[in-house]
Tab-separated table of C-alpha atoms in Angstrom:
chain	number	residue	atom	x	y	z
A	1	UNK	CA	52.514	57.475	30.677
A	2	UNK	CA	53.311	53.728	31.508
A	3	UNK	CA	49.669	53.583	32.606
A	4	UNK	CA	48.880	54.519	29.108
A	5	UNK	CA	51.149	52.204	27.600
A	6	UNK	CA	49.867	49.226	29.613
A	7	UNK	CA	46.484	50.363	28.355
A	8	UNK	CA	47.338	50.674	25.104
A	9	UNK	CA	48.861	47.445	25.078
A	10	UNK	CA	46.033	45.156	26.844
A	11	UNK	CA	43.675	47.162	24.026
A	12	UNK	CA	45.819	46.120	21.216
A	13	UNK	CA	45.492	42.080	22.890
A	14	UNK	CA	41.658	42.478	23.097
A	15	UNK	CA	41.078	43.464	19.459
A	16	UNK	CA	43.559	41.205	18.272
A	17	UNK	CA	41.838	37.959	20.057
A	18	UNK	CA	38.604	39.471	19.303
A	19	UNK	CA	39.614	38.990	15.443
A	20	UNK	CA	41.545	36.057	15.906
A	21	UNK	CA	38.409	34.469	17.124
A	22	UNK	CA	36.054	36.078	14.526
A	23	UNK	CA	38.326	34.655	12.124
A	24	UNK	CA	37.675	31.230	13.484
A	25	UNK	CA	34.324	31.115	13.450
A	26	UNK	CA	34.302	33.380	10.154
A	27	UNK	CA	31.220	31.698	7.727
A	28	UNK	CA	31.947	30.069	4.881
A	29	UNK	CA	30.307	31.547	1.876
A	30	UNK	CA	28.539	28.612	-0.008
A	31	UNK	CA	26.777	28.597	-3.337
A	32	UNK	CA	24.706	26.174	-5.097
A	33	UNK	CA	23.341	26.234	-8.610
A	34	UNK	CA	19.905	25.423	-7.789
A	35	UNK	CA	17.123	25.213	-4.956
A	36	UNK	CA	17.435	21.934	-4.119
A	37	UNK	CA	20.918	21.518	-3.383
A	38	UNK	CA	20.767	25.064	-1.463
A	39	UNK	CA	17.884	23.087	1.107
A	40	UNK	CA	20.339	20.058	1.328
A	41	UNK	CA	23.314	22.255	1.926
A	42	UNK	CA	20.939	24.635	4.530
A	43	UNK	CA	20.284	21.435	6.637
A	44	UNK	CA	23.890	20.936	6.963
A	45	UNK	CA	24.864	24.582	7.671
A	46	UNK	CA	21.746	25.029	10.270
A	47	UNK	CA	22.574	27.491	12.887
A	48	UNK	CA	25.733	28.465	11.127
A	49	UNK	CA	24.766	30.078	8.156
A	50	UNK	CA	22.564	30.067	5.012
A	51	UNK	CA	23.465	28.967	1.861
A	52	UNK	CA	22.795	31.245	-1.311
A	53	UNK	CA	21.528	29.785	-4.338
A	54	UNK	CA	22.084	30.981	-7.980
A	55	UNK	CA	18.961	30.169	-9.868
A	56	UNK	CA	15.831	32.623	-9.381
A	57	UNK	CA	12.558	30.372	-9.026
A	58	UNK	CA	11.166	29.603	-11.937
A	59	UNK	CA	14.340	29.644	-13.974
A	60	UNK	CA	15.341	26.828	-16.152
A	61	UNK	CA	18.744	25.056	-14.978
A	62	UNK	CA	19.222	23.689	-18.661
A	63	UNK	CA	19.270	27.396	-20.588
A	64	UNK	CA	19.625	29.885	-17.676
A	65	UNK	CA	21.531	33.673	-18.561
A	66	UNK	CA	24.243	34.546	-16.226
A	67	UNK	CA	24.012	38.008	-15.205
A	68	UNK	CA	27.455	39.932	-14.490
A	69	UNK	CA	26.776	39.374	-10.760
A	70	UNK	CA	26.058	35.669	-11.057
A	71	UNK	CA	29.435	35.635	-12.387
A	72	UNK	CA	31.192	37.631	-10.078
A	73	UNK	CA	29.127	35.661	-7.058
A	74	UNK	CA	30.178	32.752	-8.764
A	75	UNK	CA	33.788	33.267	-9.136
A	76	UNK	CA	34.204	34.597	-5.410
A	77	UNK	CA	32.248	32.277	-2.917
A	78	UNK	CA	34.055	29.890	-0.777
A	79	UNK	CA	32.245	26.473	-2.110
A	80	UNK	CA	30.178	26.209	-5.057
A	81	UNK	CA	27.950	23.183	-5.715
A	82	UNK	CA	25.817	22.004	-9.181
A	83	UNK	CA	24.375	18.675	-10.445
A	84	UNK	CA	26.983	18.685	-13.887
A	85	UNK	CA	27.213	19.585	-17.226
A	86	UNK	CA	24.353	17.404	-17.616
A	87	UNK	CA	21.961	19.679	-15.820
A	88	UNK	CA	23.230	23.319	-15.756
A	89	UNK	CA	24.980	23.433	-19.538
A	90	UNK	CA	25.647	27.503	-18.892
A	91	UNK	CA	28.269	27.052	-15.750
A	92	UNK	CA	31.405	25.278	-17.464
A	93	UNK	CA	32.772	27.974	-19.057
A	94	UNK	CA	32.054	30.133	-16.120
A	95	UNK	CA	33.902	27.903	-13.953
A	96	UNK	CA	37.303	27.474	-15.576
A	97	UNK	CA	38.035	31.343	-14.089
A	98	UNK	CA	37.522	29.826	-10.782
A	99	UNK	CA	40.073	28.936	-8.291
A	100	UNK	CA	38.221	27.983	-5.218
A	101	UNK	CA	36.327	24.657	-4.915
A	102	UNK	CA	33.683	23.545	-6.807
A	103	UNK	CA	31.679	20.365	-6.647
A	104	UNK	CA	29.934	18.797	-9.787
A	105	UNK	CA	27.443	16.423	-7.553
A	106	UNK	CA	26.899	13.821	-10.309
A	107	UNK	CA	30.539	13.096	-9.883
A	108	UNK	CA	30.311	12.125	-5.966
A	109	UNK	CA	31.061	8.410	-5.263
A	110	UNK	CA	28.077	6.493	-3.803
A	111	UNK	CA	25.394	8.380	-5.854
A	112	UNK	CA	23.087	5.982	-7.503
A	113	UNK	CA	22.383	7.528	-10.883
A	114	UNK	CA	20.112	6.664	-13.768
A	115	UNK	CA	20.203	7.138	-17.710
A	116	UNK	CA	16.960	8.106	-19.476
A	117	UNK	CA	15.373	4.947	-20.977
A	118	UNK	CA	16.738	3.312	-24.521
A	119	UNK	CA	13.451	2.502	-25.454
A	120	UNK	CA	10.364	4.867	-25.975
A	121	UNK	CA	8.514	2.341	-24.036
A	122	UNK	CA	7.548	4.834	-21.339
A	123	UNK	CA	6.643	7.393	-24.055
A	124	UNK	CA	3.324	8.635	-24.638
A	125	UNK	CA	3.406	8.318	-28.955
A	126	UNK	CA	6.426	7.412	-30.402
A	127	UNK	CA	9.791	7.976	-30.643
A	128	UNK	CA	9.656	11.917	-31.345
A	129	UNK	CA	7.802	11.405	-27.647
A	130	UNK	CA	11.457	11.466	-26.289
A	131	UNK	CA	12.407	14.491	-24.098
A	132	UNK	CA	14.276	16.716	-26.326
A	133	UNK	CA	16.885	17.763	-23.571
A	134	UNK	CA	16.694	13.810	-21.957
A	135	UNK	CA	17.734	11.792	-24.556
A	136	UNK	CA	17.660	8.175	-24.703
A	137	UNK	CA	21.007	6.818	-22.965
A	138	UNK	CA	22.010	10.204	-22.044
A	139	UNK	CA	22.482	10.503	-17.617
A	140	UNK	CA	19.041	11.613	-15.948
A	141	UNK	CA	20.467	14.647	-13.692
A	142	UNK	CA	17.516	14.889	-11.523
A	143	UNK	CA	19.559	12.767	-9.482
A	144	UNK	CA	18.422	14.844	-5.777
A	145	UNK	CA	14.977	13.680	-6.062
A	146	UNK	CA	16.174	10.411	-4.995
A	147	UNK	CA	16.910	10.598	-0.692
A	148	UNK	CA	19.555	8.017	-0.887
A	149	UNK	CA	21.699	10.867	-3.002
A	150	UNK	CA	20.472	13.302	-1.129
A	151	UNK	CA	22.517	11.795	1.776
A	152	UNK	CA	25.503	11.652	-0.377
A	153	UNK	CA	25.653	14.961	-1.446
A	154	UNK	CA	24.781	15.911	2.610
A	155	UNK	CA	27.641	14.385	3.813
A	156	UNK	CA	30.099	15.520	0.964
A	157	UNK	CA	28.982	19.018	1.945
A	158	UNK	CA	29.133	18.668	5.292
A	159	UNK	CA	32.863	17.394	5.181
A	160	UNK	CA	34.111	20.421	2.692
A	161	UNK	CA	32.358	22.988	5.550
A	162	UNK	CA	33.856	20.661	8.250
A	163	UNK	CA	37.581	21.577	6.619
A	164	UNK	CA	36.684	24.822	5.573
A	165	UNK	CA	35.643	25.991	9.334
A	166	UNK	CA	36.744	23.459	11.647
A	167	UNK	CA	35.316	25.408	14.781
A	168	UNK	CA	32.042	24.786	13.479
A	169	UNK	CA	32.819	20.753	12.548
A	170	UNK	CA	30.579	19.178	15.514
A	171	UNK	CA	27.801	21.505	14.726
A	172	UNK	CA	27.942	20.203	10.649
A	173	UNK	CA	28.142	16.749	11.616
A	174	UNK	CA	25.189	16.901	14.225
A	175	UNK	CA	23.065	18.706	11.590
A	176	UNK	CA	24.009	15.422	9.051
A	177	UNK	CA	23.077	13.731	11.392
A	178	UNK	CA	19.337	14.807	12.090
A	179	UNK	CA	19.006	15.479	8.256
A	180	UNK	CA	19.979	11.651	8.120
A	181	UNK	CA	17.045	10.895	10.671
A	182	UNK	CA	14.645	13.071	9.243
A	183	UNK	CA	15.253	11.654	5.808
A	184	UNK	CA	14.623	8.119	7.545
A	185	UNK	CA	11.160	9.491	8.796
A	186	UNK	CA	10.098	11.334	5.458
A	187	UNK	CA	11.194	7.942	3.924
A	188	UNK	CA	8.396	5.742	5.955
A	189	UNK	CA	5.319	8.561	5.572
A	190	UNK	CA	6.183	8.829	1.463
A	191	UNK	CA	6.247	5.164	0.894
A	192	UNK	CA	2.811	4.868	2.946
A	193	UNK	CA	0.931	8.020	1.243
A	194	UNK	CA	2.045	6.805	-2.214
A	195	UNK	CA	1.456	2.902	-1.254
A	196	UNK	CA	-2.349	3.295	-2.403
A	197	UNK	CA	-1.174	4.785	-6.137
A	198	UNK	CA	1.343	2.464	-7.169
A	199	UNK	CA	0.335	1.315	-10.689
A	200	UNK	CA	-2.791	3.956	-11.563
A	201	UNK	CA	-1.471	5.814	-14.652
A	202	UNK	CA	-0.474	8.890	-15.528
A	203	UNK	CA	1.570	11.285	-17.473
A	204	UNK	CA	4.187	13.809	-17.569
A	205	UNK	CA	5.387	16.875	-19.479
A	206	UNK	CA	8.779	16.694	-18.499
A	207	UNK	CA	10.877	13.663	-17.822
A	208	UNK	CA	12.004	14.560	-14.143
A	209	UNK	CA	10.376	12.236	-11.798
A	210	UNK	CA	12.379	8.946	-12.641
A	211	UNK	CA	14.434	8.816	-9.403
A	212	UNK	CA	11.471	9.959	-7.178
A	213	UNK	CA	9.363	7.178	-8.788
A	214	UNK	CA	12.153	4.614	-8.579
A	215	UNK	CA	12.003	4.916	-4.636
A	216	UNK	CA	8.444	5.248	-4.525
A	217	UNK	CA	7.379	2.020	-6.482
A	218	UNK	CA	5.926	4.407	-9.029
A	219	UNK	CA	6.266	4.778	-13.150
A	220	UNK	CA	4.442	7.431	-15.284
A	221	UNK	CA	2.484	5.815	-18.428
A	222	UNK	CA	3.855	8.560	-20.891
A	223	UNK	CA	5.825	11.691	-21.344
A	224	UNK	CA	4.287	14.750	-23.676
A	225	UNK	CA	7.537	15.961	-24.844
A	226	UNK	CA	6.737	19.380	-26.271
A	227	UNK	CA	9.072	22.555	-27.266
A	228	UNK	CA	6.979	25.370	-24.450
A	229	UNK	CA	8.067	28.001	-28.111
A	230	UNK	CA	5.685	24.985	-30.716
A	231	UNK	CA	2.191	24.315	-30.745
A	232	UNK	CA	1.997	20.899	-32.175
A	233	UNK	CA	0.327	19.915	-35.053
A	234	UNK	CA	-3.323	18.612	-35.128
A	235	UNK	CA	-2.421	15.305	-36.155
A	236	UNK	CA	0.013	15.420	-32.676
A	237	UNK	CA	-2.414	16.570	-30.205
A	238	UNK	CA	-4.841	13.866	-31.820
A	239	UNK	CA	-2.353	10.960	-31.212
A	240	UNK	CA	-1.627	12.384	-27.548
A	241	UNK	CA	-5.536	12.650	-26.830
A	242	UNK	CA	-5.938	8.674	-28.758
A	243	UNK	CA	-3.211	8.184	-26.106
A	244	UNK	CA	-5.797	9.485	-23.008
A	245	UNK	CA	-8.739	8.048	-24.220
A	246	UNK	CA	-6.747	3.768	-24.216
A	247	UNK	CA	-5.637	4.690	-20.677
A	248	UNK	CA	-9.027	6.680	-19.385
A	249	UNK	CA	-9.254	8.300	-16.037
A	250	UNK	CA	-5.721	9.822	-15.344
A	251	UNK	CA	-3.831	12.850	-14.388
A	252	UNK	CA	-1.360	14.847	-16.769
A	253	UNK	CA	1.188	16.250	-14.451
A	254	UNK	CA	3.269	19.982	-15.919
A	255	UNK	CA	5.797	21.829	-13.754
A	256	UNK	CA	5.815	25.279	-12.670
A	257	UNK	CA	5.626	27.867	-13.305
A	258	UNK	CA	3.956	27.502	-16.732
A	259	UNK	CA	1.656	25.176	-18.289
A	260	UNK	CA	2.182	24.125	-21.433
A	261	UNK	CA	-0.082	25.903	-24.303
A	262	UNK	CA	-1.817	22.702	-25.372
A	263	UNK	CA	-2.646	21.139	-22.140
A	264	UNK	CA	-6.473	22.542	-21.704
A	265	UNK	CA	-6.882	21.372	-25.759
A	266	UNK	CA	-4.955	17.895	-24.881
A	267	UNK	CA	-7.485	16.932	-22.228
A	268	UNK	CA	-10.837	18.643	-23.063
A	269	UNK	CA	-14.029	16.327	-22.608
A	270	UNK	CA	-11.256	13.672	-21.729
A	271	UNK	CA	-11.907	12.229	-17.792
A	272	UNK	CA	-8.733	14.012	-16.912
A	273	UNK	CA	-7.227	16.327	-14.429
A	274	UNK	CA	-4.277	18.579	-15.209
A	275	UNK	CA	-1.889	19.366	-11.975
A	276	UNK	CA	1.334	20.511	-11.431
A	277	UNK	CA	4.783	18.404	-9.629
A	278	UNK	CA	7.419	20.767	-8.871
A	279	UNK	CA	10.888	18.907	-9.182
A	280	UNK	CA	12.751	22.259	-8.133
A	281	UNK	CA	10.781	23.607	-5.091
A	282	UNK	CA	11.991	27.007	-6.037
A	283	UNK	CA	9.814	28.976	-3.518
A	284	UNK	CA	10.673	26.782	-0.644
A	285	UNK	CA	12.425	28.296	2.478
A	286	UNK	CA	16.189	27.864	2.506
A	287	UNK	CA	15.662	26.045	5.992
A	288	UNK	CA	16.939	22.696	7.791
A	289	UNK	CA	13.718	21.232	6.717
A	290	UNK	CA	13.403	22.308	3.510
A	291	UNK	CA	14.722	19.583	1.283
A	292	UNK	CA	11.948	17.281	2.754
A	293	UNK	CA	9.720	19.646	2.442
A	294	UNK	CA	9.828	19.483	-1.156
A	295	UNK	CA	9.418	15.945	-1.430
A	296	UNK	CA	6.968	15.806	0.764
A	297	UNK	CA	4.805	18.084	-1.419
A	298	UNK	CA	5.665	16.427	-4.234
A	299	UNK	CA	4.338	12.765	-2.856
A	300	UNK	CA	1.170	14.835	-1.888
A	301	UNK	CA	0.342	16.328	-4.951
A	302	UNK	CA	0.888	13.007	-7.279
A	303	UNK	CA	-1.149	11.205	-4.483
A	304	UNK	CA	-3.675	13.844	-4.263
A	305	UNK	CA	-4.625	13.870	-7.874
A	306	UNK	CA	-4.553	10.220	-8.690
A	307	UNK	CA	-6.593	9.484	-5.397
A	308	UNK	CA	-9.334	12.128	-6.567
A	309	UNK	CA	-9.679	10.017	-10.456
């Protein structure tokens, strides 16, 4: 009988250490609204665990539909990160029924942010030419295409998981670390692909690529603001195309995973290419080296098209 106590007793020890330490090293549940901030947050968390993110590709951060389980996912994960009201306009209200941490990113010291220009200099017509949803004076939230905020929001992250799971601290500040030193390297091989396109024109459908060009020595000629739901009117499309025939040989960049309706119309028997920049990456692997992954692609493919005029 004592033997069976003593038994009892060292089994009761084992199982409790064995959840005392499981407890330790328990993962933190993380979140983020969108793609890129999950691949910043996945090179922090490498080898510890894998952010989720809440945006399906292709989804529009400025109008998505929370599902019931978006809101229940968002209301119950450990840390939740999104750009700001600027970017993802459906989350405030969801928020205010959460009580665990969340992290509006535009709001991090040290971020260098930008405001979407007063002027419609950079626009391809006139004023109307503005981006709807990017209106003059109002903050530009594509803030992560930018590597120096990339780094800030890496090492904000990295501290909250530090705190959060302190067993796993040395492993989140290594990872910062070599995302810090990859970022360094991505840096050097973007500025030298892009070196050769500085100054060749081109144009946008979408007004995302400020902080990438910023970086990059790079400006778009024009923006071709148009609702995806309106066809424009002939006299529009015929003040676009007098647009493309001053400028000549140029590209006219869209975003997955749609092209706009009048883009084939805008540019037919016009020496110009239509090809795609994808601000959100939303296919990309939630790995360590997926944030540079994106911007890697998305140096390629405005290289790749310009260098081909």
């Amino acid at each position: 009988m004592v033997i069976v106590s003593r038994l009892f007793a060292i089994f009761v020890a084992f199982t409790t250490s064995l959840f005392v330490i499981s407890s330790a090293h328990a993962e933190v549940n993380v979140l983020t609204s969108i793609k890129p901030l999950q691949l910043i947050a996945a090179a922090v968390q490498d080898g510890v665990g894998i952010p989720e993110v809440l945006l399906p590709p292709g989804a529009s951060p400025h109008n998505y539909a929370l599902r019931p389980s978006d809101v229940r996912k968002v209301q119950s994960v450990d840390l939740l990160y999104w750009i700001g009201p600027d970017m993802e306009g459906f989350l405030p209200r969801v928020l205010k029924g959460r009580s665990l941490p969340s992290v509006a990113v535009q709001d991090l010291p040290g971020l260098k942010l930008r405001r979407f220009a007063q002027d419609s200099h950079s626009h391809a017509v006139d004023a109307d030419e503005h981006d709807h949803d990017h209106r003059p004076g109002s903050l530009d939230a594509h803030l992560w295409l930018s590597p120096v905020n990339a780094r800030v929001i890496a090492a904000k992250i990295a501290t909250d998981l530090s705190a959060a799971d302190p067993a796993n601290a040395p492993r989140y500040q290594s990872n910062l670390k070599a995302f810090d030193e990859r970022l360094d390297a991505l840096d050097l091989r973007l500025k030298a692909r892009l070196a050769g396109v500085a100054g060749k024109p081109y144009f946008v459908f979408h007004e995302a690529f400020d902080y990438f060009e910023d970086a990059y020595g790079l400006k778009h000629t024009g923006v071709f603001s148009v609702a995806a739901e309106v066809q424009p009117g002939a006299q529009h499309v015929a003040a676009m195309r007098s647009r493309l025939q001053e400028v000549g040989k140029t590209c006219v960049f869209s975003e997955p995973p749609m092209r706009p309706r009048l883009a084939e119309t805008l540019v037919a028997g016009l020496p110009v290419k239509l090809a795609e920049l994808d601000a959100l990456g939303g296919y990309t692997p939630a790995t360590a080296q997926g944030y540079e992954q994106v911007l890697e692609k998305l140096g390629n493919d405005l290289a790749g098209c310009l260098e081909s005029l």
